[in-house]
Short mmCIF file of C-alpha atoms in Angstrom, two decimals:
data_model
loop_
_atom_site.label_atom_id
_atom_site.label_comp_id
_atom_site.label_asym_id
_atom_site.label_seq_id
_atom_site.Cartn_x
_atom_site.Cartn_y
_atom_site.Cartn_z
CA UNK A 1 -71.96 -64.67 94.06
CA UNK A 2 -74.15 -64.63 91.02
CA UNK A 3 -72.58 -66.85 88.16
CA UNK A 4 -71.36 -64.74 85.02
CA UNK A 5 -71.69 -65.11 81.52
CA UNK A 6 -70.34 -62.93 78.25
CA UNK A 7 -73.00 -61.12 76.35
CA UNK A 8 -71.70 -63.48 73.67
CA UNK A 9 -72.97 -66.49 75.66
CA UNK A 10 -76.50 -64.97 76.50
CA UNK A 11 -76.74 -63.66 72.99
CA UNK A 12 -75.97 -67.41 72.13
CA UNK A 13 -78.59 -68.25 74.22
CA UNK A 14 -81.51 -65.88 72.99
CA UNK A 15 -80.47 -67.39 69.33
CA UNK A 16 -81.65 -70.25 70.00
CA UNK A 17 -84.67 -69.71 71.95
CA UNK A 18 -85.76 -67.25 69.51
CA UNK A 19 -85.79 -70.40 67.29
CA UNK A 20 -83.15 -68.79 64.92
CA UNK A 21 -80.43 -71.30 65.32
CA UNK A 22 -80.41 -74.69 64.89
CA UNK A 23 -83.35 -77.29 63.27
CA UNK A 24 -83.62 -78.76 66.50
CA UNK A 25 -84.93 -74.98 67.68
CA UNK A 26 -87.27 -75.02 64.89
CA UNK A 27 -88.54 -78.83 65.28
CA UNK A 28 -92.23 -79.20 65.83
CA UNK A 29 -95.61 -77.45 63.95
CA UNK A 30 -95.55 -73.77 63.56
CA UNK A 31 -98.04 -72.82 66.29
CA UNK A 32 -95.77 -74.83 68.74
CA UNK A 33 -92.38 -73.27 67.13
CA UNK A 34 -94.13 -70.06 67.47
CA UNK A 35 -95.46 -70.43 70.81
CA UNK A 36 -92.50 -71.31 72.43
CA UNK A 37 -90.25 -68.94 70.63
CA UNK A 38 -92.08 -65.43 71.78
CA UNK A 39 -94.73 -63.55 70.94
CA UNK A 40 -94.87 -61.45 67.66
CA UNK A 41 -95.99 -58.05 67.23
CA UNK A 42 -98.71 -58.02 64.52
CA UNK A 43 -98.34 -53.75 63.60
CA UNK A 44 -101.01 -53.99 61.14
CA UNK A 45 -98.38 -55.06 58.16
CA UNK A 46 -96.72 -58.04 56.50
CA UNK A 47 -93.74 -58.07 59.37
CA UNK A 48 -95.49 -60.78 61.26
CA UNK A 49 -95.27 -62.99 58.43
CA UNK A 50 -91.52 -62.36 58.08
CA UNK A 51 -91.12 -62.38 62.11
CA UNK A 52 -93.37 -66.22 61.74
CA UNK A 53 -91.19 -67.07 58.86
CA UNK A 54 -87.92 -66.54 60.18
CA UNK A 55 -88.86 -69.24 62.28
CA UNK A 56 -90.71 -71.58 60.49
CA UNK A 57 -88.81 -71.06 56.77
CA UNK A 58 -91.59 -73.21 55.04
CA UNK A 59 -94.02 -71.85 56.50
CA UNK A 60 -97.00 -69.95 53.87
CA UNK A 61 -99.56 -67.07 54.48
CA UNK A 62 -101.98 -69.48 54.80
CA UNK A 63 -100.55 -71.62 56.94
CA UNK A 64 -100.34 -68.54 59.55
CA UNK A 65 -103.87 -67.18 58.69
CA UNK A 66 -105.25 -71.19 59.53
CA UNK A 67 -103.40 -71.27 62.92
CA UNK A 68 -105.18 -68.18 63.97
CA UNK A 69 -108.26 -69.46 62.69
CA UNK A 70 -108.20 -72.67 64.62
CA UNK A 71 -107.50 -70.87 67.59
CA UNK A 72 -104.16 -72.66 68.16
CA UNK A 73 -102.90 -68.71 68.05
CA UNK A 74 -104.70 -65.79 68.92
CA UNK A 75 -104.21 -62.19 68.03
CA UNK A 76 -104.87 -60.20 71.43
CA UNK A 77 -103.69 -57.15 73.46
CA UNK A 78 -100.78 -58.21 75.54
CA UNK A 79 -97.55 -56.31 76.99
CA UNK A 80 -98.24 -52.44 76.86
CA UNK A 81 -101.87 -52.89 75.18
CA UNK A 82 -100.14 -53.80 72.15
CA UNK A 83 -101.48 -56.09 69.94
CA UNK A 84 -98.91 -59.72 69.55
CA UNK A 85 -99.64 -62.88 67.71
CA UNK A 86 -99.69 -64.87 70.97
CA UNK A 87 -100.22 -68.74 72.15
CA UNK A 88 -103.98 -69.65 73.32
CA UNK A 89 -102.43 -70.67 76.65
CA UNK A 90 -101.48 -67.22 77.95
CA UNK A 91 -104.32 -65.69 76.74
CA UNK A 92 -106.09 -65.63 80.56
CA UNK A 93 -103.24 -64.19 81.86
CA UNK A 94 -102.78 -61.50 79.23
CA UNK A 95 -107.23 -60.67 79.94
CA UNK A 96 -106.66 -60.46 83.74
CA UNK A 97 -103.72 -58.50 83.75
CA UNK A 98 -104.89 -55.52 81.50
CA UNK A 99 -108.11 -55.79 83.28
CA UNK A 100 -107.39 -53.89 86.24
CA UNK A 101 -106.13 -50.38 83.97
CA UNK A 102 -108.86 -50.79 81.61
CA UNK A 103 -111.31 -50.60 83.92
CA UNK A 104 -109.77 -48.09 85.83
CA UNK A 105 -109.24 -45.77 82.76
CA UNK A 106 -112.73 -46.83 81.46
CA UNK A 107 -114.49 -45.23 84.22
CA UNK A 108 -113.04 -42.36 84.18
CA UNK A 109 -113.67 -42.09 80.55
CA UNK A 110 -117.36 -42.98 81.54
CA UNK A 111 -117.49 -40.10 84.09
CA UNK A 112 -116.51 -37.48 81.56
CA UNK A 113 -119.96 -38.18 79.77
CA UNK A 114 -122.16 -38.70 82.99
CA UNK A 115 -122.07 -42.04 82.30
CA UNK A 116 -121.17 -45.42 84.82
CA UNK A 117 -119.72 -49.30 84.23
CA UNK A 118 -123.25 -50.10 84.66
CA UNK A 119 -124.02 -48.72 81.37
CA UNK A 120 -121.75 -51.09 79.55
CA UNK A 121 -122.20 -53.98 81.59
CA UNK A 122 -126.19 -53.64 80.27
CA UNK A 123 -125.07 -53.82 77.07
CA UNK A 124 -122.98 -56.28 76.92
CA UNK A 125 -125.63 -58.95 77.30
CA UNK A 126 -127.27 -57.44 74.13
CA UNK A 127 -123.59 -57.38 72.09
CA UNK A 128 -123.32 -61.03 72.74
CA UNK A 129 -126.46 -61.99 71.41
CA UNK A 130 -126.22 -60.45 68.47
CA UNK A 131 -122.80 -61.90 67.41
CA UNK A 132 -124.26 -65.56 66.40
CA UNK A 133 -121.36 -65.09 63.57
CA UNK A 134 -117.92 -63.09 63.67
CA UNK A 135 -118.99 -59.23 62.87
CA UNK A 136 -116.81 -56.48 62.75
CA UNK A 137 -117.67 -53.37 65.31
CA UNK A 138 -119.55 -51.28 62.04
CA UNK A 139 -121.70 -53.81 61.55
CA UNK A 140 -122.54 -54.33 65.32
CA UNK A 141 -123.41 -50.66 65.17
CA UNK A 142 -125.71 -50.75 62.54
CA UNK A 143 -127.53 -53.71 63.30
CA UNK A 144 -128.01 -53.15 66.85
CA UNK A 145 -129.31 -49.57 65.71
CA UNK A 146 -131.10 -47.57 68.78
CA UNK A 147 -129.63 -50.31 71.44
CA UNK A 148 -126.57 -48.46 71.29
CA UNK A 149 -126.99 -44.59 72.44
CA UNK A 150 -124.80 -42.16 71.50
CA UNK A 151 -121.94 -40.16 73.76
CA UNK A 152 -122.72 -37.30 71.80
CA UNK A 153 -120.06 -34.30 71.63
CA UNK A 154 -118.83 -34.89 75.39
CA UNK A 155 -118.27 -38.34 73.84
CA UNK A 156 -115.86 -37.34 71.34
CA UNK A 157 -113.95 -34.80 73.31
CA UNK A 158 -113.39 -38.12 75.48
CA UNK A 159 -112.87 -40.16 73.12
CA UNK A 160 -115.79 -42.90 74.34
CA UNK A 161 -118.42 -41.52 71.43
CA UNK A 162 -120.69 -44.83 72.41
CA UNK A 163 -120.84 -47.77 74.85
CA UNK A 164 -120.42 -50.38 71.93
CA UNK A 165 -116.43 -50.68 71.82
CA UNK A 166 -116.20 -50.92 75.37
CA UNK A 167 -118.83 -53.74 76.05
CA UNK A 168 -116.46 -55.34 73.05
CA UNK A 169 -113.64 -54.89 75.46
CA UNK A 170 -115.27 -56.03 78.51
CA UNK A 171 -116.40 -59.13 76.96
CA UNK A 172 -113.03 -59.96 75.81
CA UNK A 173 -111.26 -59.40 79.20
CA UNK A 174 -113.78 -61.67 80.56
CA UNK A 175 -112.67 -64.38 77.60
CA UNK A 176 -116.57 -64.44 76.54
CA UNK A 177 -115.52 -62.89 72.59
CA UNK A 178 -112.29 -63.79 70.61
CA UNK A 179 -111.01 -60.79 68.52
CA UNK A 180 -110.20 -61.69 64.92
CA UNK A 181 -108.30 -59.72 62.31
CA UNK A 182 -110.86 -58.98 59.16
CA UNK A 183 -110.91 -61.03 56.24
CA UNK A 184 -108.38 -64.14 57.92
CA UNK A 185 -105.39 -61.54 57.49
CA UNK A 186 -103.05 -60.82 59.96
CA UNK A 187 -101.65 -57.40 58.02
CA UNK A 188 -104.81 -55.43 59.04
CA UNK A 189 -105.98 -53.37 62.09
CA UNK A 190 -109.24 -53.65 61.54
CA UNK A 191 -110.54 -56.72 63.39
CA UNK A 192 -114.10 -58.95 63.56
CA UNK A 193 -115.42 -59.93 66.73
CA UNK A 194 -117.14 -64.09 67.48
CA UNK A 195 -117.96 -65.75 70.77
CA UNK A 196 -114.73 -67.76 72.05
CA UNK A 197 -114.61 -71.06 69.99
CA UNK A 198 -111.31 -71.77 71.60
CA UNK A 199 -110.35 -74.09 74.84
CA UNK A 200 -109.64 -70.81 77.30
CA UNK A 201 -106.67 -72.41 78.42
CA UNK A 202 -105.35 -73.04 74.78
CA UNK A 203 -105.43 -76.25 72.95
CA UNK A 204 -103.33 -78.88 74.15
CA UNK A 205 -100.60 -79.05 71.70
CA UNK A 206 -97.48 -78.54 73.23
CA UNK A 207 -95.99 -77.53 77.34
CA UNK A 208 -97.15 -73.75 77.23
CA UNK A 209 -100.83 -75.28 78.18
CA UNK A 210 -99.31 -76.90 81.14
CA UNK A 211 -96.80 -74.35 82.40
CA UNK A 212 -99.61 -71.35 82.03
CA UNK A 213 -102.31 -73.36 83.83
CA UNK A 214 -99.37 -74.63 86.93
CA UNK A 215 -98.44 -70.48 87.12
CA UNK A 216 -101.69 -69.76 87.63
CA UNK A 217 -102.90 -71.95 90.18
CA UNK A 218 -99.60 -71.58 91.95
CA UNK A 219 -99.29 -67.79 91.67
CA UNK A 220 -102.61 -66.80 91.41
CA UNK A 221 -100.83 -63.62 89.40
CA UNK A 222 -101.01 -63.11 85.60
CA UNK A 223 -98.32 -60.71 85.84
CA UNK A 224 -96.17 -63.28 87.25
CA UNK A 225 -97.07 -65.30 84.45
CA UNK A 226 -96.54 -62.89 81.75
CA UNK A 227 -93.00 -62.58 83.18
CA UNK A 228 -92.37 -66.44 83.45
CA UNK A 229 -93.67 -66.28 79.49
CA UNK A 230 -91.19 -63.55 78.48
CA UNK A 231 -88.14 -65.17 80.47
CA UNK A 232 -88.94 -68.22 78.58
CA UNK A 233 -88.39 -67.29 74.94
CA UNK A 234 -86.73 -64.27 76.01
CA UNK A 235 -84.09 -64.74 78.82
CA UNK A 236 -81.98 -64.13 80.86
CA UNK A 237 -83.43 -60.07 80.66
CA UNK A 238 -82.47 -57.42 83.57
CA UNK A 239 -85.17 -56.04 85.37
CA UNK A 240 -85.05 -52.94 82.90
CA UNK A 241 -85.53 -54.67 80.04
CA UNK A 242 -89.01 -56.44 81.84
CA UNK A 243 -89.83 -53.35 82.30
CA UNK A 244 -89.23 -51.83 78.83
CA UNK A 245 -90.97 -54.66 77.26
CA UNK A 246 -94.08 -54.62 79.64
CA UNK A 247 -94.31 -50.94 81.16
CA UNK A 248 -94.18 -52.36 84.37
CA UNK A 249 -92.82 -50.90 87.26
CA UNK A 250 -89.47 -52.08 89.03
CA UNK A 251 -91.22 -52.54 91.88
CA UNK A 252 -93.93 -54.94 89.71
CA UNK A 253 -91.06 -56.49 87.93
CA UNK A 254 -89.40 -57.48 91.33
CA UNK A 255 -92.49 -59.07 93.10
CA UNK A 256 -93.11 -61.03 90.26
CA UNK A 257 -89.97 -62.19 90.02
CA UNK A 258 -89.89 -63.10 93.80
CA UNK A 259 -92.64 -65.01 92.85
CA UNK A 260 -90.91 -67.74 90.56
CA UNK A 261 -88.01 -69.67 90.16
CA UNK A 262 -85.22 -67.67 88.86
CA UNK A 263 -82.00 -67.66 89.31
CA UNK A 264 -80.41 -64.54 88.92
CA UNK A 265 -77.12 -64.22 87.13
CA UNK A 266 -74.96 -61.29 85.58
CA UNK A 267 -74.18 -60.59 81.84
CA UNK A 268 -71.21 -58.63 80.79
CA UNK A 269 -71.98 -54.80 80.24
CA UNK A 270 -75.35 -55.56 81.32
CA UNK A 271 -75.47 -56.32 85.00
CA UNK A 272 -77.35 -58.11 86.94
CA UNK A 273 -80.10 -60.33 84.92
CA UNK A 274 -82.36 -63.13 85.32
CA UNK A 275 -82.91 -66.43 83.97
CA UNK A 276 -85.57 -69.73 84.53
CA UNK A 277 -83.90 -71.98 86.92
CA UNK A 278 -84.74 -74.86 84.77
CA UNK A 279 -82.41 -72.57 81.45
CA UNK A 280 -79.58 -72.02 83.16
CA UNK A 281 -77.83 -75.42 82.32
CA UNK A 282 -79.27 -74.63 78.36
CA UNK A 283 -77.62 -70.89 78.55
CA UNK A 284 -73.62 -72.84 79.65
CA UNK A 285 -74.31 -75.03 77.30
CA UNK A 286 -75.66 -72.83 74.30
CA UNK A 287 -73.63 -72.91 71.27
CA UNK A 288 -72.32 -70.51 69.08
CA UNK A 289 -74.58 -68.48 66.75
CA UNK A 290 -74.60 -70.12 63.09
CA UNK A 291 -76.48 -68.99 60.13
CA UNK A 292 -78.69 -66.20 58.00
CA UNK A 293 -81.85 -64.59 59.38
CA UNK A 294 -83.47 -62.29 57.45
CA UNK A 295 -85.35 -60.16 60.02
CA UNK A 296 -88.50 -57.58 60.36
CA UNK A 297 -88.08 -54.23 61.49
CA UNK A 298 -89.36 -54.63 65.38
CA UNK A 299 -88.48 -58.56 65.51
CA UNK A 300 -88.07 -59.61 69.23
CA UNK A 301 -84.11 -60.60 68.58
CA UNK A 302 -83.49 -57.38 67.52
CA UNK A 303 -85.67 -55.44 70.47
CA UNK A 304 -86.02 -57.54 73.91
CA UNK A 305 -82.43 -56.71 75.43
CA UNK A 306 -82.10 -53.47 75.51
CA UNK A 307 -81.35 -52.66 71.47
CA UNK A 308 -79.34 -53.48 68.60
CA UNK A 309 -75.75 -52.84 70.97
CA UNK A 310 -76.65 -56.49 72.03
CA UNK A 311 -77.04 -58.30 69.06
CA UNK A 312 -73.99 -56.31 67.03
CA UNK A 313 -70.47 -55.70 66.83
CA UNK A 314 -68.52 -53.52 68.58
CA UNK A 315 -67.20 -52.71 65.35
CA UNK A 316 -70.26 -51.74 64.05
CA UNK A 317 -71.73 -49.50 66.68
CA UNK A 318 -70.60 -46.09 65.42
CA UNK A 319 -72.75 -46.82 62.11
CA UNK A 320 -75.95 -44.28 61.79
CA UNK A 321 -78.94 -45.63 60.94
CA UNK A 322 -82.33 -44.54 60.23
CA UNK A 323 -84.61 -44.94 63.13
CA UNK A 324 -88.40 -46.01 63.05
CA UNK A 325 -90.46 -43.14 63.68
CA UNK A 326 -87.55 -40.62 64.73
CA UNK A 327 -86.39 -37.55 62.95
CA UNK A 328 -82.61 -38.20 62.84
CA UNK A 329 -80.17 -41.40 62.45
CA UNK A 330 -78.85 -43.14 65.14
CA UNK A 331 -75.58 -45.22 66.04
CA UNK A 332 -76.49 -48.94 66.04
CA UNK A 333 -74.77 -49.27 69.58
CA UNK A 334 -77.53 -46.58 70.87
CA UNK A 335 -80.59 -47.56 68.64
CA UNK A 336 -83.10 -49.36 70.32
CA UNK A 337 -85.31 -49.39 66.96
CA UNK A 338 -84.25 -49.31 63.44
CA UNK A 339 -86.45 -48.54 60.05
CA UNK A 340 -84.52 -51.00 57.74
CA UNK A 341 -85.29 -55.00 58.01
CA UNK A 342 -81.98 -56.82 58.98
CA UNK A 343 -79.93 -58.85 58.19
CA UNK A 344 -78.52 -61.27 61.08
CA UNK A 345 -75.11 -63.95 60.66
CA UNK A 346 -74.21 -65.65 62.99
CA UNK A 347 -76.20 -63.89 65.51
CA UNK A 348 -74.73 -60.33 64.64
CA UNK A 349 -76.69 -57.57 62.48
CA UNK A 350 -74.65 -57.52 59.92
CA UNK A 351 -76.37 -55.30 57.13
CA UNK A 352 -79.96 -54.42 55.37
CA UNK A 353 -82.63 -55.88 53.14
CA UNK A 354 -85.90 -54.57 51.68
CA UNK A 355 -88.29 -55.70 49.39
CA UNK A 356 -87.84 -53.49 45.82
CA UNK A 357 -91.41 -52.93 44.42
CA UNK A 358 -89.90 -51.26 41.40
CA UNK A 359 -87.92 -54.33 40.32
CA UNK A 360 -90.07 -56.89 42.17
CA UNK A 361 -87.41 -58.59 43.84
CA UNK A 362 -85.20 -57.57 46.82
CA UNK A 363 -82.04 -55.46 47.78
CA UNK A 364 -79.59 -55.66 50.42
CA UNK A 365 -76.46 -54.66 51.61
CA UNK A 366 -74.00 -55.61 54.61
CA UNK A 367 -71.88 -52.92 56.05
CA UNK A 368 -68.30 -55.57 54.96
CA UNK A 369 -67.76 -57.78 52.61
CA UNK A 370 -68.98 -61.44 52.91
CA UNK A 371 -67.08 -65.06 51.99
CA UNK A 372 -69.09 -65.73 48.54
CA UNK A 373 -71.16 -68.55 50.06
CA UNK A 374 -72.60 -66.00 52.33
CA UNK A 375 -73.15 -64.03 49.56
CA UNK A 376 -74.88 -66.32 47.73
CA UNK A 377 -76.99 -67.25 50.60
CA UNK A 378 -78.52 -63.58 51.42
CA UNK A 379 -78.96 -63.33 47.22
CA UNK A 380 -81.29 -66.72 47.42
CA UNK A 381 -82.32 -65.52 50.76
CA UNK A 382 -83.89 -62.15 49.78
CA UNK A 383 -85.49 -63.30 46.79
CA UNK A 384 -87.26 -65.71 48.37
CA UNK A 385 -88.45 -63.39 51.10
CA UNK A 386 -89.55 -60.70 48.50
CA UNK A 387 -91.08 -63.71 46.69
CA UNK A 388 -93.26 -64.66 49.44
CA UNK A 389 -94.26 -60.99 50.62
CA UNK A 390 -95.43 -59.57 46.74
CA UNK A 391 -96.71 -63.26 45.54
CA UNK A 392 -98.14 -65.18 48.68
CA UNK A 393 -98.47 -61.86 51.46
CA UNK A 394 -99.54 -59.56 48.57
CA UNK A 395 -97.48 -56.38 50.13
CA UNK A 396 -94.54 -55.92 51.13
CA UNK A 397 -96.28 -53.20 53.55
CA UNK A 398 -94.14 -53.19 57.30
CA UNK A 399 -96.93 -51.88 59.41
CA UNK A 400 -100.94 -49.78 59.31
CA UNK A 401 -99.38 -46.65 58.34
CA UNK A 402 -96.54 -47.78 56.06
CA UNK A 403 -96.72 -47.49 52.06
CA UNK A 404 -95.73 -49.03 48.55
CA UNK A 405 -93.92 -45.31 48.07
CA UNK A 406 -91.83 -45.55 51.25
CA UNK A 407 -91.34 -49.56 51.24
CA UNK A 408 -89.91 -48.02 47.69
CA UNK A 409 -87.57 -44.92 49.42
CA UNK A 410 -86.63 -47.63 52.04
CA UNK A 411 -84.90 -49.74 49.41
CA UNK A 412 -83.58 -47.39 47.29
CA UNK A 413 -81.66 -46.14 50.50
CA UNK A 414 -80.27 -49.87 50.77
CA UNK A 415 -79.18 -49.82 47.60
CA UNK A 416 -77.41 -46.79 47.44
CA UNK A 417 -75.69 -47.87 50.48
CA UNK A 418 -74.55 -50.99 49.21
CA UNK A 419 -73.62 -49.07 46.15
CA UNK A 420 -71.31 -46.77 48.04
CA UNK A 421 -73.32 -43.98 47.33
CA UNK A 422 -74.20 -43.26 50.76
CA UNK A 423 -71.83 -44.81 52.63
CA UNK A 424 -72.15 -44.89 56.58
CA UNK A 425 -70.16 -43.51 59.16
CA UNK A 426 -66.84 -45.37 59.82
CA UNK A 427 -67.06 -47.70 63.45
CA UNK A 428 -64.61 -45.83 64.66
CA UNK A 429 -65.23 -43.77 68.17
CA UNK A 430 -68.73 -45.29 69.21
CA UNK A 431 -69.92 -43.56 71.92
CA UNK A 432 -70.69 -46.17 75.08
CA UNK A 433 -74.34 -47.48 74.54
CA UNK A 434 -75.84 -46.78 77.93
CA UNK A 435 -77.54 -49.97 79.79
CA UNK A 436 -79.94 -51.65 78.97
CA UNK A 437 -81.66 -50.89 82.20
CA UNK A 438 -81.74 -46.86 80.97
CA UNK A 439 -83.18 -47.79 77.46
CA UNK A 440 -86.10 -45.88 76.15
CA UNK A 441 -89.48 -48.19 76.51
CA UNK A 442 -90.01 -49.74 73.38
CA UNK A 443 -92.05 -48.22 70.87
CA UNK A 444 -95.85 -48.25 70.46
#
């Protein structure tokens, strides 16, 4: 009989490993807090800084942008071909797992223009050469001039319209080129490209080294390791979340999971779920949730288990909000995404902030009243965060595609809310969030 635990317990547990709970959680430099508390989605914006900061409270822009720089924390494609902030460790893992698709897709892709692999396996010699400094793809172009031949219009209708992108690719899957975000800044999309500078089994500063490199000589899988990774910041997760998070199938998630030592438990409301062996003592033993977070839009607390039903209460669930990227408002007990940044006590969303370009400070709002040293808390709270996103970020910019203007329409919604203006639906009849193992895959 598996052993069973409330969601309260597990949610306990994720608290802490998400290195929102307790100093002790937060101990060490901030490329080892943030390696061993997940990996963050980078989304083009300032969110990774409040994801990073969350984490490491003292923590500065630059002190981010120099981890990155050092190597100690790469920016790379990982789970779905999205791009995370991710340790240096898992790096070879994340490189040989996409491998396999991206060839596969490549050649296709090649075969709508006439073209082979061979083609881009020529040139990637020629890419390498020329990048005796970090240069960003444009420049590549132009000063690599007729070396690079054009796709033409069958190009474009494919969506290949030259070889140069994909030799970048290919020589970053084989761990030959690191990919760096332009100008030292983590809120851009728009990366440079240098030969690795960095150990390709991470620098040595903490256990992920040694746990990546014993998965992979034992395993001889990435995917296995990717798994271990996310179960260890993470867990316990059913086998639907793994494979919301990574696109996997069930059949993938299983073998992998056959593959290391987990012991598989079962979470009220959520079935049957997994944990690391060596966590299960830390997940009986987890204690309560305690204090403030102050939380991005897609941070991993919020997303990894299924959707905000987890990590709120009951209470709560009938209350709409606006959704990231979807037409209509949601009940938090269905949501699996949410447009506003949070506000977490105790391990429970319990309301909204945003960053108030207009004023240049912050609103908020909590959907009760709080004790007045709560209150007081979020107030010192959310100026400081709005502090550090307009004064030491720049922008208070979420992701790419995101705005001043609707950073601006964002907060004005929060404080209407907490104004009464707009108040939100009563938690009265919630409808039954469906399981986590059912939950849409999480959002590109």
């Amino acid at each position: 009989m598996s052993e069973k635990f409330s969601l309260a317990q597990a949610r306990a547990f994720w608290w802490q490993q998400q290195a929102l709970g307790t100093r002790a959680a937060r101990a060490g430099s901030l490329t080892q807090v943030l390696g061993a508390s997940g990996w963050l989605r980078t989304l083009g914006g300032s969110d990774v800084y409040i994801a990073a900061r969350a984490r490491h409270p003292a923590m500065t822009r630059a002190d981010l942008d120099a981890a990155v720089l050092r190597g100690e924390l790469r920016v790379s494609p990982a789970a779905r071909g999205c791009i995370y902030l991710v340790p240096s460790a898992v790096v070879p893992d994340l490189m040989a797992m996409n491998a396999p698709d991206w060839h596969k897709q490549t050649e296709k892709d090649l075969a709508k223009v006439g073209k082979t692999m061979k083609l881009v396996e020529k040139l990637a010699p020629v890419v390498l050469r020329a990048l005796d400094n970090a240069k960003t793809t444009d420049a590549l172009r132009k000063e690599l001039g007729a070396d690079i031949p054009s796709f033409g219009d069958a190009g474009k209708k494919a969506g290949v319209s030259s070889p140069l992108p994909l030799a970048l690719r290919w020589l970053e899957l084989r761990g030959e080129i690191e990919r760096m975000c332009e100008g030292g800044r983590l809120d851009t999309q728009r990366y440079t490209w240098r030969p690795r500078v960095t150990d390709p089994c991470g620098p040595a500063f903490g256990p992920e080294r040694k746990v990546a490199t014993k998965l992979r000589a034992a395993s001889k899988d990435p995917f296995a390791a990717v798994v271990h990774a996310f179960l260890g910041n993470a867990g316990p997760a059913t086998v639907g979340q793994i494979v919301c998070w990574s696109v996997a199938s069930q059949r993938e998630v299983k073998a992998a999971l056959a593959t290391l030592d987990v012991a598989s438990i079962e979470i009220e409301g959520m079935g049957e779920a997994f944990v690391l062996r060596d966590q299960l003592g830390a997940v009986r033993a987890a204690p309560p949730p305690r204090g403030i977070a102050l939380l991005a839009l897609e941070d991993n607390y919020l997303i990894n288990h299924g959707g905000l039903g987890a990590v709120s209460d009951p209470r709560h669930h009938a209350i709409k909000v606006d959704i990231w990227g979807e037409g209509k408002p949601e009940a938090i007990g269905e949501a699996t995404h949410v447009l506003s940044r949070t506000i977490v006590v105790d391990g429970l969303i319990a309301g909204f902030w945003e960053v108030d370009p207009r004023a240049g400070g912050a609103t908020w709002m909590t959907f009760e009243a709080q004790p007045k040293p709560i209150v007081a808390e979020i107030e010192e709270r959310t100026a400081d965060v709005a502090r550090f996103l307009l004064d030491d970020v720049g922008s208070p910019r979420a992701y790419s595609l995101d705005s001043i203007e609707q950073v601006q329409q964002r907060a004005d919604r929060v404080t209407k809310l907490r104004a009464g203006n707009s108040k939100p639906a009563k938690a009265a009849a919630a409808k039954p969030k469906a399981k986590p193992q059912q939950a849409r895959r999480a959002r590109p």
